Amino acid sequence: YVGQISFASDCGAPGKEVGFTHGEARVLVSSPDHRWEFISAGSETWEHSARLMMLDYQTKKRWNIGSLERNGTVFWSHDSRRLILRDEYAADDTRLRVFDLTDSGPQERHGLDRSIKRVVSRHTPPNEESLWITYPQVCFSDENSSLILLTVDAPHAPRSGGSGKSFRLRLII
């Protein structure tokens, strides 16, 4: 759910952020409180996707949360209750996945990426289209980790062809 558009505040203190690729054999990223661990298990080849998992150290339970085709970045909230995965699945396209971490396991907030793309579309003139969508800045609010602050980079160009124009939005989710 995209709550509002913000052109004012930037991210506060940076949280834990780790980038990785699908070809890395194993990437382990612990939450700030060390209860959770994000795991990317790559095949060490560029032809196969990496498996993504979450591990709860308290219960030793593990959840499969999907795969990664190219590059990714994990962002932990300061209170270890949320994780964002920025999935850079194409050279010029990115999707965001957000997980709430509860005692029953990771719960993904489905439809978030689609909602963001709808907001971008509403701000694109009717005779133009977005060339790509990326998220160069992602963070959690200092006061409330359920609020996500992000910058959307979505340049657009005329549908009939021609040069593109820079377009950035700052969103609070």
JSON list of C-alpha atoms in Angstrom, two decimals, residues 3-4 6 28 35 46 51 69 72 79 92 99 102 107 111 116 123 130 138 140 142 155 164 169:
[
{"chain": "A", "resi": 3, "resn": "GLY", "atom": "CA", "xyz": [0.45, 5.79, 1.58]},
{"chain": "A", "resi": 4, "resn": "GLN", "atom": "CA", "xyz": [1.62, 9.12, 0.29]},
{"chain": "A", "resi": 6, "resn": "SER", "atom": "CA", "xyz": [6.77, 12.84, -0.10]},
{"chain": "A", "resi": 28, "resn": "LEU", "atom": "CA", "xyz": [24.29, -14.79, 4.94]},
{"chain": "A", "resi": 35, "resn": "ARG", "atom": "CA", "xyz": [17.36, -13.62, 15.57]},
{"chain": "A", "resi": 46, "resn": "TRP", "atom": "CA", "xyz": [25.51, -17.30, -13.98]},
{"chain": "A", "resi": 51, "resn": "ARG", "atom": "CA", "xyz": [17.55, -19.76, -3.79]},
{"chain": "A", "resi": 69, "resn": "GLU", "atom": "CA", "xyz": [17.96, -14.12, -11.17]},
{"chain": "A", "resi": 72, "resn": "GLY", "atom": "CA", "xyz": [19.89, -8.10, -5.03]},
{"chain": "A", "resi": 79, "resn": "ASP", "atom": "CA", "xyz": [14.34, -3.30, 15.05]},
{"chain": "A", "resi": 92, "resn": "ASP", "atom": "CA", "xyz": [17.20, -1.58, -15.99]},
{"chain": "A", "resi": 99, "resn": "PHE", "atom": "CA", "xyz": [8.76, -9.07, 4.56]},
{"chain": "A", "resi": 102, "resn": "THR", "atom": "CA", "xyz": [6.83, -12.35, 13.17]},
{"chain": "A", "resi": 107, "resn": "GLN", "atom": "CA", "xyz": [5.11, -12.69, 5.83]},
{"chain": "A", "resi": 111, "resn": "GLY", "atom": "CA", "xyz": [1.27, -6.32, -4.34]},
{"chain": "A", "resi": 116, "resn": "ILE", "atom": "CA", "xyz": [4.29, 1.57, -6.72]},
{"chain": "A", "resi": 123, "resn": "HIS", "atom": "CA", "xyz": [2.42, 10.59, -12.76]},
{"chain": "A", "resi": 130, "resn": "SER", "atom": "CA", "xyz": [8.33, 4.72, -18.33]},
{"chain": "A", "resi": 138, "resn": "VAL", "atom": "CA", "xyz": [15.44, 2.53, 0.19]},
{"chain": "A", "resi": 140, "resn": "PHE", "atom": "CA", "xyz": [12.93, 2.51, 6.96]},
{"chain": "A", "resi": 142, "resn": "ASP", "atom": "CA", "xyz": [13.59, 5.96, 12.22]},
{"chain": "A", "resi": 155, "resn": "PRO", "atom": "CA", "xyz": [12.47, 8.22, -16.57]},
{"chain": "A", "resi": 164, "resn": "GLY", "atom": "CA", "xyz": [13.64, 10.51, -22.38]},
{"chain": "A", "resi": 169, "resn": "LEU", "atom": "CA", "xyz": [9.48, 10.29, -6.91]}
]
